[in-house]
Tab-separated table of C-alpha atoms in Angstrom:
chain	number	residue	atom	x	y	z
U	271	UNK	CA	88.110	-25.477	78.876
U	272	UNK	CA	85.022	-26.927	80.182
U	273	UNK	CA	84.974	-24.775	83.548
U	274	UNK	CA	85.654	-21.724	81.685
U	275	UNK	CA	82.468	-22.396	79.450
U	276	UNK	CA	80.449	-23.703	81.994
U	277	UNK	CA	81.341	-20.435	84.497
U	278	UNK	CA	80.574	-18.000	81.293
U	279	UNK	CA	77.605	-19.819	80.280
U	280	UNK	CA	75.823	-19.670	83.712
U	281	UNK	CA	76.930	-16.518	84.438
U	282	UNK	CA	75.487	-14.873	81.308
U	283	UNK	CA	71.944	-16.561	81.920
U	284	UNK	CA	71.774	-15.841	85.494
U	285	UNK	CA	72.719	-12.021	84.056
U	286	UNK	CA	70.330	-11.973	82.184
U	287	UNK	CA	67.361	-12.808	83.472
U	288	UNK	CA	68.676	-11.428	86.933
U	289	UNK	CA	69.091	-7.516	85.656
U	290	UNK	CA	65.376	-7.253	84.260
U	291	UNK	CA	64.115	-8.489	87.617
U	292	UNK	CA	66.475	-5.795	89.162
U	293	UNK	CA	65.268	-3.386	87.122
U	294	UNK	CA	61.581	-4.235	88.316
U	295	UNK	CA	62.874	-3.915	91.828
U	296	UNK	CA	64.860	-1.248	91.855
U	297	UNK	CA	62.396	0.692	90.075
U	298	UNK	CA	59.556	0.298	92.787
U	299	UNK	CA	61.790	0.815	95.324
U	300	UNK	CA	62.999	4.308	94.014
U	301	UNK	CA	66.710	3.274	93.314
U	302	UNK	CA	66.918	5.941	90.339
U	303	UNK	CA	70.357	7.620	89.393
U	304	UNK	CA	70.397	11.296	90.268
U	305	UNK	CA	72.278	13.717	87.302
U	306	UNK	CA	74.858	16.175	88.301
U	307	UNK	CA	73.002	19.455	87.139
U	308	UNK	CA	76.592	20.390	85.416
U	309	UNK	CA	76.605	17.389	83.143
U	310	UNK	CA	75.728	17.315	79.272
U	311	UNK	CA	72.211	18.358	79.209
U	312	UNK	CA	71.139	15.369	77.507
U	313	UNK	CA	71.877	13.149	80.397
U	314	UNK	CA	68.783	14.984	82.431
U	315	UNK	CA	66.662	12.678	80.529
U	316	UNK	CA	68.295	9.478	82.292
U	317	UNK	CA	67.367	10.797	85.954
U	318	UNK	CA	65.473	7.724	87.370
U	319	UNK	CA	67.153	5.138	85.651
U	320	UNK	CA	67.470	2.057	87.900
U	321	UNK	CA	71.602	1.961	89.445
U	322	UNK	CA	73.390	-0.569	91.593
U	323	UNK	CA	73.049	-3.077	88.201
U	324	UNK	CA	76.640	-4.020	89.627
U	325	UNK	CA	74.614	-6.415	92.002
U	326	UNK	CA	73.868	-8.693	89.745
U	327	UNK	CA	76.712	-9.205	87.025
U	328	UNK	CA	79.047	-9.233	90.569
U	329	UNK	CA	76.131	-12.032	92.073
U	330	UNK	CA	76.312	-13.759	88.542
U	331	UNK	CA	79.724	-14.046	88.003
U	332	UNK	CA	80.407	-15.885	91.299
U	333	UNK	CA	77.926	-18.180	91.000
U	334	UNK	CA	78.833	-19.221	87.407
U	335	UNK	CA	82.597	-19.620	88.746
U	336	UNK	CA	80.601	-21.896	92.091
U	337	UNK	CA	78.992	-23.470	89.449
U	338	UNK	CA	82.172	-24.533	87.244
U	339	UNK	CA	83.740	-25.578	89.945
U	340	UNK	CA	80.763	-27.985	91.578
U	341	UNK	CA	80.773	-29.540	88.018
U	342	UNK	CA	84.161	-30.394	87.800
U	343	UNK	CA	84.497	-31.420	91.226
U	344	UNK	CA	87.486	-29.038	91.673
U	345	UNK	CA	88.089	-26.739	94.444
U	346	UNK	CA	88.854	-23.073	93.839
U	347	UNK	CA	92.291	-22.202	94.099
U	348	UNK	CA	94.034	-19.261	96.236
U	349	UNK	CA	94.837	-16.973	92.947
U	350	UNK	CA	90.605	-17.008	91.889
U	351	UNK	CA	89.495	-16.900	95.682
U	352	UNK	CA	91.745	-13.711	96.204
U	353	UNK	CA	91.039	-12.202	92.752
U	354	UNK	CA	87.003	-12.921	93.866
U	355	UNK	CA	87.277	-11.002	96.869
U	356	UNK	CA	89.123	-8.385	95.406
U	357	UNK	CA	86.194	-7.461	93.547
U	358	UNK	CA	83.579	-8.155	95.806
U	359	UNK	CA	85.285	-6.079	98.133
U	360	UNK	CA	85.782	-3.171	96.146
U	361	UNK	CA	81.733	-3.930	95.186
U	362	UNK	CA	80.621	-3.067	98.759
U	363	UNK	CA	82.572	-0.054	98.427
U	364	UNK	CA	80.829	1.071	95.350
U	365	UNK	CA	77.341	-0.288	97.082
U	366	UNK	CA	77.790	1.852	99.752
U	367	UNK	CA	78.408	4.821	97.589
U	368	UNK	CA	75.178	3.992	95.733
U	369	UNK	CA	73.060	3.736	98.589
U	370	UNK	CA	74.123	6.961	100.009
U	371	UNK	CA	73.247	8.970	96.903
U	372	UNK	CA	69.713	7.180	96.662
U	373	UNK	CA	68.945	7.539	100.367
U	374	UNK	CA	70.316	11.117	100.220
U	375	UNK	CA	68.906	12.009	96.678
U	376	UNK	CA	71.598	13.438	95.475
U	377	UNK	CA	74.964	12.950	92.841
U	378	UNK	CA	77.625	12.191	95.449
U	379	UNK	CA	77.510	9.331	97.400
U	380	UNK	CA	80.486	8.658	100.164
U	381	UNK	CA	82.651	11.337	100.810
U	382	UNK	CA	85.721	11.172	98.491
U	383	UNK	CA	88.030	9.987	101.930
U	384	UNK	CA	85.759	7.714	102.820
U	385	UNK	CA	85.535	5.870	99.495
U	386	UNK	CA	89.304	6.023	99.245
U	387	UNK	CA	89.991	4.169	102.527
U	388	UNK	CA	87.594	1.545	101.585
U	389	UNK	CA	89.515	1.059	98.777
U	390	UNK	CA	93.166	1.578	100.575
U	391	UNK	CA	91.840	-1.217	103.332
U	392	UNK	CA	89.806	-3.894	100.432
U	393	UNK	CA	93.491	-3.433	98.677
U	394	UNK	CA	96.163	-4.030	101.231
U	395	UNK	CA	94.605	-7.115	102.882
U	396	UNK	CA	94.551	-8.474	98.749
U	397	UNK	CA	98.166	-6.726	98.758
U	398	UNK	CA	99.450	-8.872	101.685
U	399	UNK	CA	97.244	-12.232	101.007
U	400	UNK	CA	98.355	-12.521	97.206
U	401	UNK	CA	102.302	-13.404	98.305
U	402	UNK	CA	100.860	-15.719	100.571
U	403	UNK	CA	99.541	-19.138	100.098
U	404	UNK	CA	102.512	-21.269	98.008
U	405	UNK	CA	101.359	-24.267	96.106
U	406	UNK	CA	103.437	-27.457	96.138
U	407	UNK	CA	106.392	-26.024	93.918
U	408	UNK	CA	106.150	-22.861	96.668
U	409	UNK	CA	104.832	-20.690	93.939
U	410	UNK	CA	102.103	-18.064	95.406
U	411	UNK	CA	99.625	-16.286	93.490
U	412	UNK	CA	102.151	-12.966	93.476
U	413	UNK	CA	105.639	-11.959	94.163
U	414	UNK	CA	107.336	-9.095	95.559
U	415	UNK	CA	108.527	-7.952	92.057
U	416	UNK	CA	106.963	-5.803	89.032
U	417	UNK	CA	105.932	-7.553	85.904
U	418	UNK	CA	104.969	-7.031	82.374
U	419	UNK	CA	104.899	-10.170	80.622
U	420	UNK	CA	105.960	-12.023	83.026
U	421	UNK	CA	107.778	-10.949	86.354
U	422	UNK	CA	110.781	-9.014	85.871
U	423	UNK	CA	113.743	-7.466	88.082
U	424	UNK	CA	114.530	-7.970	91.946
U	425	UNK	CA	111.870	-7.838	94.531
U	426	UNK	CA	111.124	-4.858	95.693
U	427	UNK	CA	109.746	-5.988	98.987
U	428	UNK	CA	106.579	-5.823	100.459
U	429	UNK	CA	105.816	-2.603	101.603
U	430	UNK	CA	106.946	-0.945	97.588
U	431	UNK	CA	105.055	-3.966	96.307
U	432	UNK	CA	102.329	-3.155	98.910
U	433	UNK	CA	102.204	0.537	97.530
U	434	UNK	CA	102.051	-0.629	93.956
U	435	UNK	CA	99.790	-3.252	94.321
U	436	UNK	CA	97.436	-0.459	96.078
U	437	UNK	CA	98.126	2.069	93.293
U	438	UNK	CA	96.863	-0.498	90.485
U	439	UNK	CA	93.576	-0.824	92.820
U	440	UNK	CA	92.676	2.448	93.351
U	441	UNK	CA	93.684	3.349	89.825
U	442	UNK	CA	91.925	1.286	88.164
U	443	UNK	CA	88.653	0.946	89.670
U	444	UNK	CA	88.392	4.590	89.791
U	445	UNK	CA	89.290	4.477	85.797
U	446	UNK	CA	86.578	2.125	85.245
U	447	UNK	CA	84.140	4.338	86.971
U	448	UNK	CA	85.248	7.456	85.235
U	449	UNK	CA	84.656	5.452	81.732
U	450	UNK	CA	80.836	4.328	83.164
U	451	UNK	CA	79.768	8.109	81.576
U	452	UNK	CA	77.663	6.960	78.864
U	453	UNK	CA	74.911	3.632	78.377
U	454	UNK	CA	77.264	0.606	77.679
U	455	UNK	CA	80.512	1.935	77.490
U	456	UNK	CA	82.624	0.881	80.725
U	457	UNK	CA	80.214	-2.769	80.293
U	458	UNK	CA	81.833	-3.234	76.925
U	459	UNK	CA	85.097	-1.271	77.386
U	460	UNK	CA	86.229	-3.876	80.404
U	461	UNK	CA	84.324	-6.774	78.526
U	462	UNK	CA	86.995	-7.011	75.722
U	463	UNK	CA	89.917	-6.644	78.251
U	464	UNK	CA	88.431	-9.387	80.313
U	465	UNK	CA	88.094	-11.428	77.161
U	466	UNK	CA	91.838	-11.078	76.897
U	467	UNK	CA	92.510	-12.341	80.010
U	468	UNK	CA	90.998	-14.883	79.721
U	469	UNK	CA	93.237	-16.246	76.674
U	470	UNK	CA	96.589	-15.104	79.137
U	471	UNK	CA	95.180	-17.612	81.531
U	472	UNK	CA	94.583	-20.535	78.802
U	473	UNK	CA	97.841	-19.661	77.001
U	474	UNK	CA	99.850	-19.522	80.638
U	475	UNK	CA	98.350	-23.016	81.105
U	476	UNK	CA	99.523	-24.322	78.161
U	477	UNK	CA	103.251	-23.374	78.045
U	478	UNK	CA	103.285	-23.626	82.381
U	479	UNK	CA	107.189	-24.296	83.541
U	480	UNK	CA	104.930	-26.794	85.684
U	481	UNK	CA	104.202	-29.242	82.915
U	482	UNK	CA	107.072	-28.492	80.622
U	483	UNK	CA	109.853	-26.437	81.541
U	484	UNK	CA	111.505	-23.745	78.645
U	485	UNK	CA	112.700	-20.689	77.882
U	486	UNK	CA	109.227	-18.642	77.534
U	487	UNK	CA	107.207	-20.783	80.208
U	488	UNK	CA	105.415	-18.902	83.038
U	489	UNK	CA	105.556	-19.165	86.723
U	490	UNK	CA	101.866	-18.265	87.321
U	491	UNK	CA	100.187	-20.259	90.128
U	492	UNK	CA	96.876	-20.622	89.083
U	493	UNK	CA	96.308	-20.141	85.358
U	494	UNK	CA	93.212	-21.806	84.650
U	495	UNK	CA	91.349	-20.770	87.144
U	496	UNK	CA	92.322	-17.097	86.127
U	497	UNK	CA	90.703	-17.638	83.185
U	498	UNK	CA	87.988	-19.010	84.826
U	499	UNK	CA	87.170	-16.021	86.951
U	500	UNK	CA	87.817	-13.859	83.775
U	501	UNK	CA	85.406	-16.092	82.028
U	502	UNK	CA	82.416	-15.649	84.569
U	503	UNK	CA	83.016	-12.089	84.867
U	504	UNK	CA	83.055	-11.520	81.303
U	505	UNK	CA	79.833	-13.573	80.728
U	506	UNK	CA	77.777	-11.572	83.832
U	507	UNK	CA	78.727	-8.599	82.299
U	508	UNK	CA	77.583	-9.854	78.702
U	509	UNK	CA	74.278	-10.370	80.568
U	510	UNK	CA	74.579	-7.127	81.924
U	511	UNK	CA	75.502	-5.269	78.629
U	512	UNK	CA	72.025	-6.277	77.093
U	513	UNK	CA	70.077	-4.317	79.094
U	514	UNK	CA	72.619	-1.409	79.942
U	515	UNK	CA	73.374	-1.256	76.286
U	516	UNK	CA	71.958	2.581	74.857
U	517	UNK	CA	69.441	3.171	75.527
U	518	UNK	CA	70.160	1.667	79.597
U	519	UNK	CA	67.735	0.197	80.973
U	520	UNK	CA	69.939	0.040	84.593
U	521	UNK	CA	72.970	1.342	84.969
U	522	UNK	CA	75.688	-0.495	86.926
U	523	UNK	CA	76.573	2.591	89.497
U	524	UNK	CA	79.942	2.387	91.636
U	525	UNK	CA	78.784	-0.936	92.557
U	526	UNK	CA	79.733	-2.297	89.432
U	527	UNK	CA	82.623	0.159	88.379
U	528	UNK	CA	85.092	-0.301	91.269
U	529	UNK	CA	84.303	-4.131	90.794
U	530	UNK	CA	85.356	-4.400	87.662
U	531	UNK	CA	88.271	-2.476	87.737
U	532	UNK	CA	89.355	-4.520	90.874
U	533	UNK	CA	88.788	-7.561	88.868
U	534	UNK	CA	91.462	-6.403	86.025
U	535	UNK	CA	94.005	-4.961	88.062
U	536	UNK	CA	93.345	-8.590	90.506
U	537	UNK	CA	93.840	-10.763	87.323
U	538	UNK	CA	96.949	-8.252	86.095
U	539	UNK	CA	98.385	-8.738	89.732
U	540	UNK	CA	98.511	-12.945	89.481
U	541	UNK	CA	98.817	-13.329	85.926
U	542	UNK	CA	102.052	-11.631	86.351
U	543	UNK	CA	100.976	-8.648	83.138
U	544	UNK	CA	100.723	-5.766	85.529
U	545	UNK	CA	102.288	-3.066	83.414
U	546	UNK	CA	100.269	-5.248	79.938
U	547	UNK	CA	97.498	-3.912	81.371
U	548	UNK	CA	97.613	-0.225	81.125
U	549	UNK	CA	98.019	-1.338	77.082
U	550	UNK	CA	95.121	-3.884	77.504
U	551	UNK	CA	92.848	-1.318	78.839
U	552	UNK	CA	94.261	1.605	77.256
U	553	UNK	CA	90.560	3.386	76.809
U	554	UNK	CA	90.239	3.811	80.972
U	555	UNK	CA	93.895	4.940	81.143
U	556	UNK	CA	93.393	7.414	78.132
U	557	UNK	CA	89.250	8.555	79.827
U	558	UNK	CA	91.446	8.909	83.306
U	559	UNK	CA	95.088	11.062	81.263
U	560	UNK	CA	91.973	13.330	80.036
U	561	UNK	CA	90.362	14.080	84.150
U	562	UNK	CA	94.438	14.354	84.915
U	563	UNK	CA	95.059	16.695	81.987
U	564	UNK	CA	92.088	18.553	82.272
U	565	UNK	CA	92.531	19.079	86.590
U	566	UNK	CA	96.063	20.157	86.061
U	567	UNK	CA	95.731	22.436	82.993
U	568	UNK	CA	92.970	24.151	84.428
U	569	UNK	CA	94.599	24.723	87.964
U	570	UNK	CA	98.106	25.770	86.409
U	571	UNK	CA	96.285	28.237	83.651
U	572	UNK	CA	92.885	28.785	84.827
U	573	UNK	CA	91.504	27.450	80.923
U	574	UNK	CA	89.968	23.709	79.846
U	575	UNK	CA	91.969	21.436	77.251
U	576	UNK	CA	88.610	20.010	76.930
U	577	UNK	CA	85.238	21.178	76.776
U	578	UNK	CA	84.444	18.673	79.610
U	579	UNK	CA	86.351	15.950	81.376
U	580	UNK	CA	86.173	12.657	81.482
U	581	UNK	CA	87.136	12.424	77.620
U	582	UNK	CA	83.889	11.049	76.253
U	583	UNK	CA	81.626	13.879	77.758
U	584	UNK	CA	84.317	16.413	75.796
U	585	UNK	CA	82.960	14.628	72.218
U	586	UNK	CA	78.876	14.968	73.363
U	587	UNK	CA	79.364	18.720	73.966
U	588	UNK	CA	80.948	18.727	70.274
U	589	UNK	CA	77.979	16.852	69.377
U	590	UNK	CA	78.489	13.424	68.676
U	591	UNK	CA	75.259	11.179	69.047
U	592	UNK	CA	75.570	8.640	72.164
U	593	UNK	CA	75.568	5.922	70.781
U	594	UNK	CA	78.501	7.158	67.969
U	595	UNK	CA	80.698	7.830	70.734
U	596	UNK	CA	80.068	4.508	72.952
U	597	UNK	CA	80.312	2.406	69.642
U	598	UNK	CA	83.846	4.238	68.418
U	599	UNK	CA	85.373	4.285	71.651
U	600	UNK	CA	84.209	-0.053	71.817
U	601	UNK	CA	86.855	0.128	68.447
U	602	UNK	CA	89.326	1.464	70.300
U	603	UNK	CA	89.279	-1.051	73.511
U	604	UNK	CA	89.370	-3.333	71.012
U	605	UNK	CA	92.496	-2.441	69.194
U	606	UNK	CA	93.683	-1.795	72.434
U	607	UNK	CA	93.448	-5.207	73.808
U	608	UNK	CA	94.361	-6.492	70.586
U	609	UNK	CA	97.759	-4.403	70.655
U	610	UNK	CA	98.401	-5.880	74.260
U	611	UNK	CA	97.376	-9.597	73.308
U	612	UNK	CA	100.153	-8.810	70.008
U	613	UNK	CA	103.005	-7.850	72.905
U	614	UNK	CA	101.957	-10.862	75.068
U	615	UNK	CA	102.449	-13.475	72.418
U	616	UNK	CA	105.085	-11.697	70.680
U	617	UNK	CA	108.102	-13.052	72.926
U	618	UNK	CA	106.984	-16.649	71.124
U	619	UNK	CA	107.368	-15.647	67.408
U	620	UNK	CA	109.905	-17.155	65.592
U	621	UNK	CA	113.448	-14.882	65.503
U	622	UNK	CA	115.104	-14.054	62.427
């Protein structure tokens, strides 16, 4: 328990005080966001704003896990290390695609195959290293085999499990950044499933088939530390979330988005919840069904489901306030990770 509140702790200070001094910097160096002309008007109004906040919450976050670990005297273990540079990874990929749209002043940043094979490559070297690296019982930070509360079914080998692991990458990073639409709500939309995670990992500690073996106990290499990384992430992006909070001071660009969505599908991937996770973050998989629906109703039929896609722009044009949509759609990452927390512990209530 202490590393996770020593990771959080220094990770939300260094957060903190690190994003104003961003700002500062960012500012006089020009780093402003650029506004697709076709968005909701009101967003014209944000042109300027400081991007590539992701820097700091994704600098924050590993120190504060450095930092539990150098007090503690413990080194990091293969699951965190691997989870780490899963989202740091996917980071420089969303860097890149920041720089390019400040240095070319405009809304679109690497070209759409470019920022996929970053992606496809940051993914499949994390696809091939998590089913490496067994621990003493021979227990690696993934297997070959598709879980939900816990790993389930026959392997399906490495190159399915390659493809799947790949599919939860791109997917969810690119959900993540599709829910960064408005001030604050991808920062507290992730925050709540990271939260989560974070009680998986202590709860997968506690009832580990390596300190008492039973009917519900859980093969998961690394729990702890799981919840450590969860920990620091969630506490840089606390950091984070009071300046980016309406109205933003920064915003986190791609840099931050495809970070964080690495992170959840990384800590879904080796705390063996892959499929809990489409329930835990059910707000990005219901922002990304509306882009899906929206695409594919237009191409079939020529006519919009929505008045615009992703699902939160849709409820601006309808003329919600800003801040009324970011604070309702908080609620409902909340009850979503609250509905996926209810399945995870649900296999230890007593039967009838």
């Amino acid at each position: 328990m202490r590393d996770i509140l020593i990771a959080a702790g220094v990770a939300l200070l260094l957060s903190m005080l690190g994003t104003p001094l961003a700002i500062r910097l960012f500012s006089r160096r020009g780093y402003g966001q650029n506004i697709r002309e076709e968005g909701p008007s009101g967003h014209h109004e944000k042109r300027g704003t400081p991007t590539m906040g992701g820097t700091v919450f994704v600098i924050a976050a590993l120190i504060g896990f450095a930092c539990a670990h150098l007090a503690t005297f413990t080194p990091p273990t293969a699951s965190a290390v691997l989870v780490l540079f899963l989202m740091t990874g996917l980071a420089t990929v969303g860097f890149l695609d920041d720089f390019i749209k400040i240095y070319k002043q405009r809304s679109l940043g690497l070209r759409s195959g470019a920022k996929a094979l970053g992606q496809l490559v940051v993914g499949a070297v994390f696809a091939v290293l998590v089913v490496r690296f067994p621990n003493a019982y021979s227990i690696t930070p993934a297997e070959t085999r598709v879980s939900f509360l816990r790993d389930f079914g026959p392997s399906i080998g490495i190159v399915m499990f390659t493809i799947w692991v790949l599919i939860m990458i791109v997917g969810f990073s690119n959900a993540v950044n599709l829910t960064d639409g408005l001030d604050g709500l991808a920062s507290g939309a992730t925050g709540v499933v990271l939260a989560a995670y974070v009680l998986i990992g202590n709860w997968q500690l506690r009832n580990s088939c390596l300190n008492q073996l039973g009917p519900n106990c859980y093969w998961v290499r690394d729990p702890l530390d799981l919840a450590v990384v969860a920990a620091a992430v969630l506490g840089a992006l606390v950091g984070f979330l009071w300046w980016n909070a309406p109205p933003a001071k920064i915003f986190m660009g791609d840099t931050g988005s495809l970070a964080l969505g690495g992170v959840l599908a990384g800590l879904a991937i080796t705390t063996r919840t892959q499929i809990l996770l489409f329930i835990l973050a059910g707000l990005c998989c219901i922002i990304t069904a509306s882009v899906i629906i929206q695409v594919g109703f237009f191409k079939m039929t020529g006519k919009r489901v929505f008045r615009m896609a992703p699902l939160q722009h849709h409820f601006e044009l309808a003329g919600w306030a800003e801040t009324t949509i970011v604070v309702r759609f908080w609620l409902i990452a909340v009850l979503c990770a609250a509905a996926g927390l209810g399945l995870f512990y649900v296999e230890w209530m007593p039967k009838a």
